[in-house]
CSV table of N, CA and C in Angstrom, one decimal:
chain,number,residue,atom,x,y,z
A,1,MET,N,77.4,-10.9,-31.9
A,1,MET,CA,76.3,-10.8,-32.4
A,1,MET,C,75.2,-11.2,-31.5
A,2,VAL,N,74.1,-10.7,-31.4
A,2,VAL,CA,73.0,-11.0,-30.6
A,2,VAL,C,72.2,-11.7,-31.3
A,3,CYS,N,71.9,-12.8,-30.7
A,3,CYS,CA,71.1,-13.8,-31.0
A,3,CYS,C,69.5,-13.4,-31.1
A,4,PRO,N,68.9,-14.0,-32.3
A,4,PRO,CA,67.5,-13.2,-33.0
A,4,PRO,C,66.2,-13.4,-32.0
A,5,VAL,N,66.5,-14.9,-31.0
A,5,VAL,CA,65.2,-15.1,-30.6
A,5,VAL,C,65.5,-13.8,-29.5
A,6,PHE,N,66.3,-13.5,-28.7
A,6,PHE,CA,66.8,-12.8,-27.8
A,6,PHE,C,66.3,-11.3,-28.3
A,7,GLN,N,66.5,-11.0,-29.5
A,7,GLN,CA,66.3,-9.5,-29.9
A,7,GLN,C,64.9,-9.3,-29.8
A,8,GLN,N,64.2,-10.4,-30.6
A,8,GLN,CA,62.9,-10.5,-30.7
A,8,GLN,C,62.2,-10.3,-29.3
A,9,TRP,N,62.8,-11.3,-28.2
A,9,TRP,CA,62.1,-11.4,-26.9
A,9,TRP,C,62.0,-9.8,-26.2
A,10,ARG,N,63.6,-9.1,-26.6
A,10,ARG,CA,63.5,-7.8,-25.8
A,10,ARG,C,62.7,-6.7,-26.8
A,11,PHE,N,62.3,-6.9,-27.9
A,11,PHE,CA,61.6,-5.9,-28.7
A,11,PHE,C,59.9,-5.9,-28.2
A,12,ARG,N,59.4,-7.2,-27.8
A,12,ARG,CA,58.3,-7.5,-27.1
A,12,ARG,C,58.2,-6.8,-25.8
A,13,VAL,N,59.0,-7.3,-25.0
A,13,VAL,CA,59.0,-6.7,-23.8
A,13,VAL,C,58.8,-5.0,-23.4
A,14,LEU,N,60.0,-4.4,-24.8
A,14,LEU,CA,59.9,-2.8,-24.9
A,14,LEU,C,58.4,-2.5,-25.1
A,15,ALA,N,57.9,-3.3,-26.5
A,15,ALA,CA,56.5,-2.7,-26.8
A,15,ALA,C,55.4,-2.9,-25.8
A,16,THR,N,55.6,-4.2,-25.1
A,16,THR,CA,54.3,-3.9,-24.1
A,16,THR,C,54.8,-3.0,-22.7
A,17,MET,N,55.9,-2.3,-23.0
A,17,MET,CA,56.0,-1.3,-21.8
A,17,MET,C,55.3,-0.4,-22.0
A,18,LEU,N,56.0,0.1,-23.5
A,18,LEU,CA,55.4,1.1,-24.1
A,18,LEU,C,53.8,1.4,-24.0
A,19,ALA,N,53.4,0.2,-24.2
A,19,ALA,CA,51.8,0.0,-24.2
A,19,ALA,C,51.0,0.6,-22.8
A,20,ILE,N,51.7,-0.1,-22.1
A,20,ILE,CA,51.2,0.4,-20.5
A,20,ILE,C,51.5,1.4,-19.8
A,21,MET,N,52.4,1.7,-20.4
A,21,MET,CA,53.2,3.0,-19.6
A,21,MET,C,52.2,4.4,-19.6
A,22,PRO,N,51.6,4.6,-20.8
A,22,PRO,CA,50.4,5.9,-20.8
A,22,PRO,C,49.8,5.6,-19.5
A,23,GLY,N,49.3,4.9,-19.2
A,23,GLY,CA,48.3,4.5,-17.8
A,23,GLY,C,49.1,4.7,-16.8
A,24,CYS,N,50.2,4.1,-16.5
A,24,CYS,CA,51.0,4.8,-15.4
A,24,CYS,C,51.6,6.2,-15.4
A,25,LEU,N,51.9,6.9,-16.2
A,25,LEU,CA,51.9,8.4,-16.5
A,25,LEU,C,50.8,8.8,-16.2
A,26,ALA,N,49.6,8.5,-16.3
A,26,ALA,CA,48.8,9.6,-16.1
A,26,ALA,C,48.1,8.8,-14.4
A,27,GLY,N,49.1,8.0,-13.5
A,27,GLY,CA,48.7,7.7,-12.7
A,27,GLY,C,47.3,6.5,-12.4
A,28,THR,N,47.3,6.1,-13.3
A,28,THR,CA,45.9,5.1,-13.4
A,28,THR,C,46.5,3.8,-12.8
A,29,THR,N,46.0,2.9,-11.8
A,29,THR,CA,47.2,2.0,-11.3
A,29,THR,C,45.5,0.6,-11.3
A,30,ARG,N,44.7,1.0,-12.0
A,30,ARG,CA,43.7,0.0,-12.7
A,30,ARG,C,42.7,0.2,-14.0
A,31,ALA,N,42.2,-0.6,-14.2
A,31,ALA,CA,41.7,-0.5,-15.5
A,31,ALA,C,40.3,0.4,-15.5
A,32,PRO,N,39.9,1.1,-16.4
A,32,PRO,CA,38.7,2.2,-16.0
A,32,PRO,C,37.7,1.0,-16.3
A,33,ARG,N,36.5,1.4,-15.4
A,33,ARG,CA,35.2,0.9,-15.1
A,33,ARG,C,34.5,0.5,-16.5
A,34,ALA,N,33.7,-0.5,-16.5
A,34,ALA,CA,32.8,-0.2,-17.9
A,34,ALA,C,31.7,0.3,-17.4
A,35,ARG,N,31.1,1.3,-18.3
A,35,ARG,CA,30.2,2.2,-18.2
A,35,ARG,C,28.7,1.8,-18.6
A,36,VAL,N,27.7,1.8,-18.1
A,36,VAL,CA,26.3,1.9,-18.7
A,36,VAL,C,26.3,2.5,-19.7
A,37,PRO,N,25.5,2.5,-20.6
A,37,PRO,CA,25.0,3.6,-21.7
A,37,PRO,C,24.2,4.4,-20.7
A,38,ARG,N,24.1,5.7,-21.2
A,38,ARG,CA,23.5,6.5,-20.5
A,38,ARG,C,21.8,6.4,-20.7
A,39,GLU,N,21.7,6.1,-22.0
A,39,GLU,CA,20.3,5.9,-22.1
A,39,GLU,C,19.6,4.5,-21.4
A,40,ALA,N,20.6,3.8,-20.7
A,40,ALA,CA,19.8,2.6,-19.8
A,40,ALA,C,19.8,3.1,-18.4
A,41,VAL,N,20.7,4.3,-18.2
A,41,VAL,CA,20.7,5.0,-16.7
A,41,VAL,C,19.3,5.9,-16.7
A,42,VAL,N,19.1,6.6,-17.8
A,42,VAL,CA,18.2,7.8,-17.5
A,42,VAL,C,17.1,7.8,-18.4
A,43,PRO,N,16.1,7.3,-18.4
A,43,PRO,CA,14.9,6.6,-19.5
A,43,PRO,C,14.5,8.6,-20.1
A,44,GLU,N,13.4,8.5,-20.8
A,44,GLU,CA,13.5,10.0,-21.3
A,44,GLU,C,13.2,10.9,-20.4
A,45,SER,N,12.3,10.3,-19.3
A,45,SER,CA,11.9,11.1,-18.3
A,45,SER,C,12.3,11.1,-16.9
A,46,PRO,N,12.7,11.8,-16.2
A,46,PRO,CA,13.5,11.5,-14.9
A,46,PRO,C,11.9,10.8,-13.7
A,47,GLY,N,11.0,11.8,-13.9
A,47,GLY,CA,9.6,10.6,-13.3
A,47,GLY,C,9.4,9.4,-13.5
A,48,GLU,N,9.5,9.0,-14.5
A,48,GLU,CA,9.5,7.7,-15.1
A,48,GLU,C,10.6,6.8,-14.3
A,49,THR,N,11.9,7.5,-14.4
A,49,THR,CA,12.9,6.5,-13.5
A,49,THR,C,12.6,6.6,-12.1
A,50,LEU,N,11.8,7.6,-11.4
A,50,LEU,CA,11.9,7.7,-10.0
A,50,LEU,C,10.8,6.6,-9.8
A,51,THR,N,9.6,6.9,-10.6
A,51,THR,CA,8.1,5.8,-10.6
A,51,THR,C,8.9,4.6,-10.6
A,52,GLY,N,9.9,4.1,-11.6
A,52,GLY,CA,10.1,2.7,-11.9
A,52,GLY,C,11.2,2.5,-10.5
A,53,LEU,N,11.5,3.4,-9.8
A,53,LEU,CA,12.6,2.9,-8.8
A,53,LEU,C,11.6,2.2,-7.6
A,54,ILE,N,10.7,3.4,-7.4
A,54,ILE,CA,9.8,3.0,-6.1
A,54,ILE,C,9.1,2.1,-6.6
A,55,ASP,N,8.8,1.7,-7.9
A,55,ASP,CA,7.9,0.2,-7.9
A,55,ASP,C,8.7,-0.9,-7.6
A,56,ALA,N,10.2,-0.8,-7.9
A,56,ALA,CA,11.3,-2.0,-7.9
A,56,ALA,C,11.4,-2.0,-6.4
A,57,HIS,N,11.1,-1.1,-5.7
A,57,HIS,CA,11.1,-1.3,-4.1
A,57,HIS,C,9.8,-1.9,-3.6
A,58,ASN,N,8.5,-1.7,-4.3
A,58,ASN,CA,7.7,-2.4,-4.0
A,58,ASN,C,7.2,-3.7,-4.2
A,59,ARG,N,7.9,-3.9,-5.3
A,59,ARG,CA,8.0,-5.1,-5.9
A,59,ARG,C,8.8,-6.2,-5.2
A,60,GLU,N,10.1,-5.6,-4.7
A,60,GLU,CA,10.8,-6.4,-3.4
A,60,GLU,C,10.0,-6.8,-2.2
A,61,ARG,N,9.2,-5.7,-1.9
A,61,ARG,CA,8.5,-6.1,-0.5
A,61,ARG,C,7.1,-6.7,-0.6
A,62,ALA,N,6.5,-6.6,-1.7
A,62,ALA,CA,5.3,-7.5,-2.4
A,62,ALA,C,6.0,-8.9,-2.1
A,63,SER,N,7.1,-9.1,-2.7
A,63,SER,CA,7.6,-10.7,-3.0
A,63,SER,C,7.6,-11.1,-1.7
A,64,ARG,N,7.7,-10.5,-0.5
A,64,ARG,CA,8.0,-10.8,0.7
A,64,ARG,C,6.7,-10.9,1.6
A,65,GLY,N,5.6,-10.5,1.0
A,65,GLY,CA,4.5,-10.2,1.8
A,65,GLY,C,4.1,-8.9,2.8
A,66,LEU,N,5.3,-8.0,2.2
A,66,LEU,CA,5.2,-6.6,3.3
A,66,LEU,C,4.5,-5.8,2.6
A,67,PRO,N,3.7,-4.7,3.0
A,67,PRO,CA,3.2,-3.8,2.4
A,67,PRO,C,3.9,-2.8,1.5
A,68,ALA,N,3.4,-2.3,0.5
A,68,ALA,CA,4.0,-1.1,-0.4
A,68,ALA,C,4.2,0.3,0.4
A,69,LEU,N,5.3,0.7,0.0
A,69,LEU,CA,5.9,2.1,0.2
A,69,LEU,C,4.9,3.1,-0.4
A,70,THR,N,4.5,3.9,-0.1
A,70,THR,CA,3.6,5.2,-0.4
A,70,THR,C,4.7,6.6,-0.5
A,71,PRO,N,4.8,7.1,-1.9
A,71,PRO,CA,5.5,8.3,-2.0
A,71,PRO,C,5.2,9.6,-0.9
A,72,ASP,N,6.2,10.2,-0.7
A,72,ASP,CA,5.8,11.4,0.0
A,72,ASP,C,6.8,12.4,-0.5
A,73,PRO,N,6.1,13.3,-0.4
A,73,PRO,CA,7.1,14.7,-1.4
A,73,PRO,C,8.1,15.2,-0.3
A,74,ARG,N,7.8,15.3,0.8
A,74,ARG,CA,9.0,15.8,1.8
A,74,ARG,C,10.4,14.8,2.2
A,75,LEU,N,9.9,13.5,1.6
A,75,LEU,CA,11.0,12.6,1.3
A,75,LEU,C,11.8,12.8,0.1
A,76,GLU,N,10.9,13.0,-1.0
A,76,GLU,CA,11.4,12.9,-2.3
A,76,GLU,C,12.4,14.2,-2.0
A,77,ALA,N,11.7,14.9,-1.5
A,77,ALA,CA,12.6,16.6,-1.3
A,77,ALA,C,13.9,16.3,-0.7
A,78,ALA,N,14.0,15.6,0.5
A,78,ALA,CA,15.2,15.5,1.2
A,78,ALA,C,16.1,14.5,0.1
A,79,ALA,N,15.5,13.6,-0.7
A,79,ALA,CA,16.5,12.7,-1.5
A,79,ALA,C,16.5,13.7,-2.7
A,80,SER,N,15.8,14.3,-3.2
A,80,SER,CA,16.1,15.2,-4.3
A,80,SER,C,17.4,16.3,-3.9
A,81,ARG,N,17.4,16.9,-2.8
A,81,ARG,CA,18.3,17.8,-2.3
A,81,ARG,C,19.7,17.1,-1.9
A,82,HIS,N,19.6,16.1,-1.7
A,82,HIS,CA,20.9,15.1,-1.1
A,82,HIS,C,21.4,14.4,-2.7
A,83,ALA,N,20.9,14.0,-3.5
A,83,ALA,CA,21.2,13.5,-4.8
A,83,ALA,C,21.8,14.5,-5.3
A,84,ALA,N,21.5,15.9,-5.5
A,84,ALA,CA,22.0,16.9,-6.4
A,84,ALA,C,23.3,17.4,-5.5
A,85,ASP,N,23.4,17.4,-4.3
A,85,ASP,CA,24.4,17.8,-3.5
A,85,ASP,C,25.6,16.6,-3.8
A,86,MET,N,25.3,15.5,-3.9
A,86,MET,CA,26.5,14.5,-4.3
A,86,MET,C,26.8,14.6,-5.5
A,87,ALA,N,25.8,14.8,-6.4
A,87,ALA,CA,26.3,14.9,-7.8
A,87,ALA,C,27.3,16.4,-8.1
A,88,SER,N,27.0,17.5,-7.7
A,88,SER,CA,27.9,18.4,-7.5
A,88,SER,C,29.1,18.3,-6.8
A,89,ARG,N,29.2,17.8,-5.7
A,89,ARG,CA,30.3,17.4,-5.1
A,89,ARG,C,31.4,16.3,-5.9
A,90,GLN,N,30.7,15.7,-6.7
A,90,GLN,CA,31.0,14.1,-7.2
A,90,GLN,C,31.7,13.6,-6.0
A,91,ARG,N,30.8,13.7,-5.2
A,91,ARG,CA,31.0,12.2,-3.8
A,91,ARG,C,29.9,11.8,-3.4
A,92,MET,N,30.1,10.4,-3.3
A,92,MET,CA,29.0,9.9,-2.6
A,92,MET,C,29.3,9.5,-1.1
A,93,SER,N,28.3,9.9,-0.2
A,93,SER,CA,28.3,10.2,1.5
A,93,SER,C,27.1,10.2,1.7
A,94,HIS,N,26.9,9.7,2.9
A,94,HIS,CA,25.2,10.3,3.7
A,94,HIS,C,25.5,11.5,4.5
A,95,THR,N,26.5,12.0,4.6
A,95,THR,CA,26.8,13.2,5.4
A,95,THR,C,27.0,14.4,3.9
A,96,GLY,N,25.9,15.3,3.9
A,96,GLY,CA,25.8,16.1,3.2
A,96,GLY,C,27.0,17.4,2.9
A,97,GLY,N,27.1,18.3,1.9
A,97,GLY,CA,28.4,19.0,2.0
A,97,GLY,C,28.0,20.2,2.8
A,98,ASP,N,27.1,20.2,3.4
A,98,ASP,CA,26.6,21.4,4.6
A,98,ASP,C,26.8,20.6,6.0
A,99,ARG,N,27.2,19.2,5.9
A,99,ARG,CA,27.4,18.7,7.3
A,99,ARG,C,25.8,18.1,8.0
A,100,THR,N,24.9,17.8,7.0
A,100,THR,CA,23.4,17.6,7.6
A,100,THR,C,23.4,15.8,7.0
A,101,SER,N,22.9,15.3,7.8
A,101,SER,CA,22.7,13.6,8.2
A,101,SER,C,21.3,13.9,7.3
A,102,PRO,N,21.2,12.4,7.2
A,102,PRO,CA,20.1,12.0,6.4
A,102,PRO,C,18.6,12.8,7.2
A,103,PHE,N,18.8,12.2,8.5
A,103,PHE,CA,17.7,12.6,9.3
A,103,PHE,C,17.7,14.4,9.5
A,104,GLN,N,18.4,14.9,9.6
A,104,GLN,CA,18.4,16.4,9.5
A,104,GLN,C,17.8,17.0,8.1
A,105,ARG,N,17.9,16.5,6.9
A,105,ARG,CA,17.5,16.9,5.9
A,105,ARG,C,16.1,16.2,5.7
A,106,MET,N,15.5,14.9,6.2
A,106,MET,CA,14.4,15.0,6.1
A,106,MET,C,13.5,16.2,7.2
A,107,LYS,N,14.3,16.2,8.4
A,107,LYS,CA,13.4,17.1,9.4
A,107,LYS,C,13.3,18.5,8.7
A,108,ALA,N,14.4,19.0,8.0
A,108,ALA,CA,14.5,20.2,7.3
A,108,ALA,C,13.4,20.5,6.3
A,109,GLU,N,12.6,19.3,5.9
A,109,GLU,CA,11.7,19.4,4.7
A,109,GLU,C,10.7,19.5,5.5
A,110,GLY,N,10.3,19.1,6.8
A,110,GLY,CA,9.2,19.3,7.5
A,110,GLY,C,8.6,17.8,7.8
A,111,TYR,N,9.7,16.4,7.7
A,111,TYR,CA,9.2,15.2,8.0
A,111,TYR,C,9.4,14.9,9.1
A,112,GLU,N,8.4,14.7,10.0
A,112,GLU,CA,8.5,13.7,11.5
A,112,GLU,C,8.3,12.2,11.4
A,113,TYR,N,9.3,11.9,11.9
A,113,TYR,CA,9.6,10.2,11.8
A,113,TYR,C,9.7,9.4,13.0
A,114,ARG,N,9.3,8.3,13.2
A,114,ARG,CA,9.4,7.6,14.1
A,114,ARG,C,10.5,6.8,13.7
A,115,ARG,N,10.9,6.3,12.8
A,115,ARG,CA,12.0,5.6,11.9
A,115,ARG,C,12.2,6.4,10.7
A,116,ALA,N,13.6,6.3,10.3
A,116,ALA,CA,14.1,6.8,9.1
A,116,ALA,C,15.2,6.2,8.7
A,117,ALA,N,15.7,6.2,7.2
A,117,ALA,CA,16.7,5.3,6.6
A,117,ALA,C,16.8,6.2,5.4
A,118,GLU,N,18.0,5.7,4.9
A,118,GLU,CA,18.7,6.2,3.7
A,118,GLU,C,19.2,5.2,2.8
A,119,ASN,N,19.1,5.2,1.6
A,119,ASN,CA,20.2,4.2,0.7
A,119,ASN,C,20.6,5.3,-0.1
A,120,ILE,N,22.1,5.2,-0.3
A,120,ILE,CA,22.6,6.0,-1.6
A,120,ILE,C,23.3,5.3,-2.4
A,121,ALA,N,23.6,5.7,-3.8
A,121,ALA,CA,24.8,4.6,-4.4
A,121,ALA,C,24.9,5.7,-5.4
A,122,ALA,N,26.2,5.5,-6.1
A,122,ALA,CA,26.9,6.2,-7.4
A,122,ALA,C,27.3,5.3,-8.6
A,123,GLY,N,27.0,5.6,-9.4
A,123,GLY,CA,27.4,5.0,-10.5
A,123,GLY,C,26.6,5.0,-12.0
A,124,SER,N,27.0,4.0,-12.8
A,124,SER,CA,26.1,3.6,-14.0
A,124,SER,C,25.3,2.7,-13.8
A,125,PHE,N,24.1,2.4,-13.0
A,125,PHE,CA,22.9,1.5,-13.1
A,125,PHE,C,21.6,1.7,-13.9
A,126,THR,N,21.4,0.2,-14.2
A,126,THR,CA,19.6,0.3,-14.6
A,126,THR,C,19.3,0.0,-13.4
A,127,LEU,N,17.8,0.4,-13.4
A,127,LEU,CA,17.2,0.4,-12.3
A,127,LEU,C,17.2,-1.3,-11.5
A,128,GLU,N,17.5,-2.1,-12.7
A,128,GLU,CA,17.6,-3.6,-12.4
A,128,GLU,C,18.9,-3.9,-11.7
A,129,SER,N,19.8,-3.4,-12.1
A,129,SER,CA,21.2,-3.5,-11.4
A,129,SER,C,21.2,-2.8,-10.1
A,130,LEU,N,20.6,-1.7,-9.9
A,130,LEU,CA,20.8,-0.9,-8.9
A,130,LEU,C,20.1,-1.4,-7.5
A,131,MET,N,18.9,-2.1,-8.1
A,131,MET,CA,18.4,-3.1,-7.1
A,131,MET,C,18.9,-4.2,-6.7
A,132,LYS,N,19.1,-4.9,-7.3
A,132,LYS,CA,20.6,-6.0,-6.9
A,132,LYS,C,21.2,-5.5,-6.6
A,133,ALA,N,22.0,-4.7,-6.5
A,133,ALA,CA,23.2,-4.2,-5.8
A,133,ALA,C,23.0,-4.1,-4.5
A,134,TRP,N,21.7,-3.2,-4.3
A,134,TRP,CA,21.2,-2.9,-2.7
A,134,TRP,C,20.6,-4.2,-2.3
A,135,MET,N,20.1,-5.3,-3.1
A,135,MET,CA,19.4,-6.2,-2.5
A,135,MET,C,20.6,-7.1,-1.8
A,136,ASN,N,21.9,-6.9,-2.4
A,136,ASN,CA,23.1,-7.9,-2.0
A,136,ASN,C,23.7,-7.3,-1.0
A,137,SER,N,23.3,-6.0,-0.6
A,137,SER,CA,24.2,-5.6,0.7
A,137,SER,C,23.0,-5.7,1.6
A,138,PRO,N,23.6,-6.1,2.8
A,138,PRO,CA,22.6,-6.4,4.2
A,138,PRO,C,21.9,-5.0,4.3
A,139,GLY,N,22.8,-4.1,4.3
A,139,GLY,CA,22.2,-2.8,5.4
A,139,GLY,C,21.1,-2.1,4.4
A,140,HIS,N,21.6,-2.0,3.0
A,140,HIS,CA,20.5,-2.0,2.0
A,140,HIS,C,19.3,-2.6,2.1
A,141,ARG,N,19.3,-3.7,2.0
A,141,ARG,CA,18.4,-4.5,2.1
A,141,ARG,C,17.6,-4.5,3.2
A,142,ARG,N,18.1,-4.4,4.4
A,142,ARG,CA,17.2,-4.1,5.7
A,142,ARG,C,16.4,-3.0,5.4
A,143,ASN,N,16.7,-1.8,4.8
A,143,ASN,CA,16.2,-0.4,4.6
A,143,ASN,C,15.2,-0.9,3.3
A,144,ILE,N,15.4,-1.4,2.8
A,144,ILE,CA,13.9,-1.9,1.5
A,144,ILE,C,12.9,-2.6,2.2
A,145,LEU,N,13.4,-3.5,2.9
A,145,LEU,CA,12.6,-4.3,3.8
A,145,LEU,C,12.0,-3.9,5.1
A,146,GLY,N,12.5,-2.7,5.5
A,146,GLY,CA,12.3,-2.4,7.0
A,146,GLY,C,10.6,-2.0,7.2
A,147,PRO,N,10.5,-1.5,8.5
A,147,PRO,CA,9.4,-1.1,8.8
A,147,PRO,C,8.6,0.1,8.8
A,148,TYR,N,8.9,0.4,7.3
A,148,TYR,CA,8.8,1.9,6.4
A,148,TYR,C,7.6,1.9,6.1
A,149,THR,N,6.8,3.0,6.2
A,149,THR,CA,5.5,3.2,5.4
A,149,THR,C,5.6,4.5,4.0
A,150,GLN,N,6.8,5.0,4.0
A,150,GLN,CA,7.0,6.0,2.8
A,150,GLN,C,8.3,6.0,2.6
A,151,VAL,N,8.2,6.6,1.2
A,151,VAL,CA,9.4,6.6,0.4
A,151,VAL,C,9.6,7.8,-0.1
A,152,GLY,N,10.9,8.4,-0.6
A,152,GLY,CA,11.3,9.2,-1.7
A,152,GLY,C,12.6,9.1,-2.2
A,153,ALA,N,12.6,9.2,-3.5
A,153,ALA,CA,13.5,8.9,-4.5
A,153,ALA,C,13.9,9.7,-5.4
A,154,SER,N,15.1,10.0,-5.8
A,154,SER,CA,15.9,10.9,-6.6
A,154,SER,C,17.1,10.4,-7.2
A,155,PHE,N,17.5,10.8,-8.1
A,155,PHE,CA,18.8,10.8,-8.7
A,155,PHE,C,19.4,12.2,-9.2
A,156,ALA,N,20.7,12.6,-9.5
A,156,ALA,CA,20.9,13.5,-10.3
A,156,ALA,C,22.4,12.8,-10.9
A,157,ASN,N,22.5,13.5,-12.3
A,157,ASN,CA,24.1,13.0,-12.9
A,157,ASN,C,25.1,14.4,-12.7
A,158,GLY,N,26.2,13.8,-12.2
A,158,GLY,CA,27.2,14.4,-11.8
A,158,GLY,C,28.1,15.0,-13.2
A,159,GLU,N,28.7,15.7,-13.3
A,159,GLU,CA,29.4,16.4,-14.5
A,159,GLU,C,30.4,14.9,-15.3
A,160,GLY,N,30.5,14.1,-14.9
A,160,GLY,CA,31.2,13.0,-15.6
A,160,GLY,C,30.4,11.8,-16.0
A,161,GLY,N,29.1,12.4,-15.9
A,161,GLY,CA,28.0,11.4,-16.5
A,161,GLY,C,27.7,10.4,-15.3
A,162,THR,N,28.2,10.2,-13.9
A,162,THR,CA,28.0,9.4,-13.2
A,162,THR,C,26.5,10.0,-12.3
A,163,SER,N,25.9,9.1,-12.2
A,163,SER,CA,24.4,9.3,-11.6
A,163,SER,C,24.3,9.0,-10.2
A,164,TYR,N,24.0,9.6,-9.3
A,164,TYR,CA,24.0,9.7,-7.9
A,164,TYR,C,22.4,9.6,-7.2
A,165,TRP,N,22.0,8.4,-6.6
A,165,TRP,CA,21.2,8.0,-6.3
A,165,TRP,C,20.7,7.9,-4.9
A,166,CYS,N,19.6,8.5,-4.3
A,166,CYS,CA,19.2,8.6,-2.9
A,166,CYS,C,17.8,8.5,-2.9
A,167,VAL,N,17.4,7.3,-1.7
A,167,VAL,CA,16.4,6.9,-1.4
A,167,VAL,C,16.0,7.0,0.1
A,168,THR,N,15.1,7.6,0.3
A,168,THR,CA,15.1,8.2,2.0
A,168,THR,C,13.7,7.3,2.4
A,169,PHE,N,13.5,6.6,3.2
A,169,PHE,CA,12.4,5.8,3.8
A,169,PHE,C,12.0,6.7,5.3
A,170,GLY,N,10.8,6.4,5.6
A,170,GLY,CA,10.3,6.7,6.6
A,170,GLY,C,8.9,6.5,7.4
A,171,ASP,N,8.9,6.3,8.4
A,171,ASP,CA,7.4,6.1,9.3
A,171,ASP,C,7.1,7.2,10.0
A,172,PRO,N,6.3,7.8,9.6
A,172,PRO,CA,5.7,9.0,9.8
A,172,PRO,C,5.2,8.8,11.4
A,173,VAL,N,5.4,10.2,12.5
A,173,VAL,CA,4.8,10.2,13.8
A,173,VAL,C,3.4,10.6,13.4
A,174,ARG,N,2.7,9.5,14.3
A,174,ARG,CA,1.3,9.4,14.2
A,174,ARG,C,0.4,10.6,15.3
A,175,PRO,N,-0.3,11.1,14.8
A,175,PRO,CA,-1.0,12.2,15.9
A,175,PRO,C,-1.9,11.4,17.0
């Protein structure tokens, strides 16, 4: 005769194994990430998002006595090209699918710079959470507060709803 306590314990172990097995069978080794609702990521107008993103950069700079960055259409074009590329490949990288660097993309848009930089991100962010993540990263923070005068910003949504963000910074060559 099998002890009822042992039988109950064996049933619980089996139930637990069956509950976690679908994830194991699918190759999942970690819990899925929580998603921010899409409405929090993309307001009604992408233009509002990009204006808000540039404004957020300028608030960080102003709080430290730094001059505001001005939008530049060539930097925005380079950022837009790269955000769309990352979204289409569903891969975050500073290297484009065509193997271009941020600096090559800026030059391809006709932007000649003395200094330049790029920040990228992938995921479901609000503007506030994106800026917080970048400001908590030494390299991204250095770019946001760096010796740049101009900026371009863009994002694109990938197939799975992941947003890919790109901000390019520049200080143009003066004649």
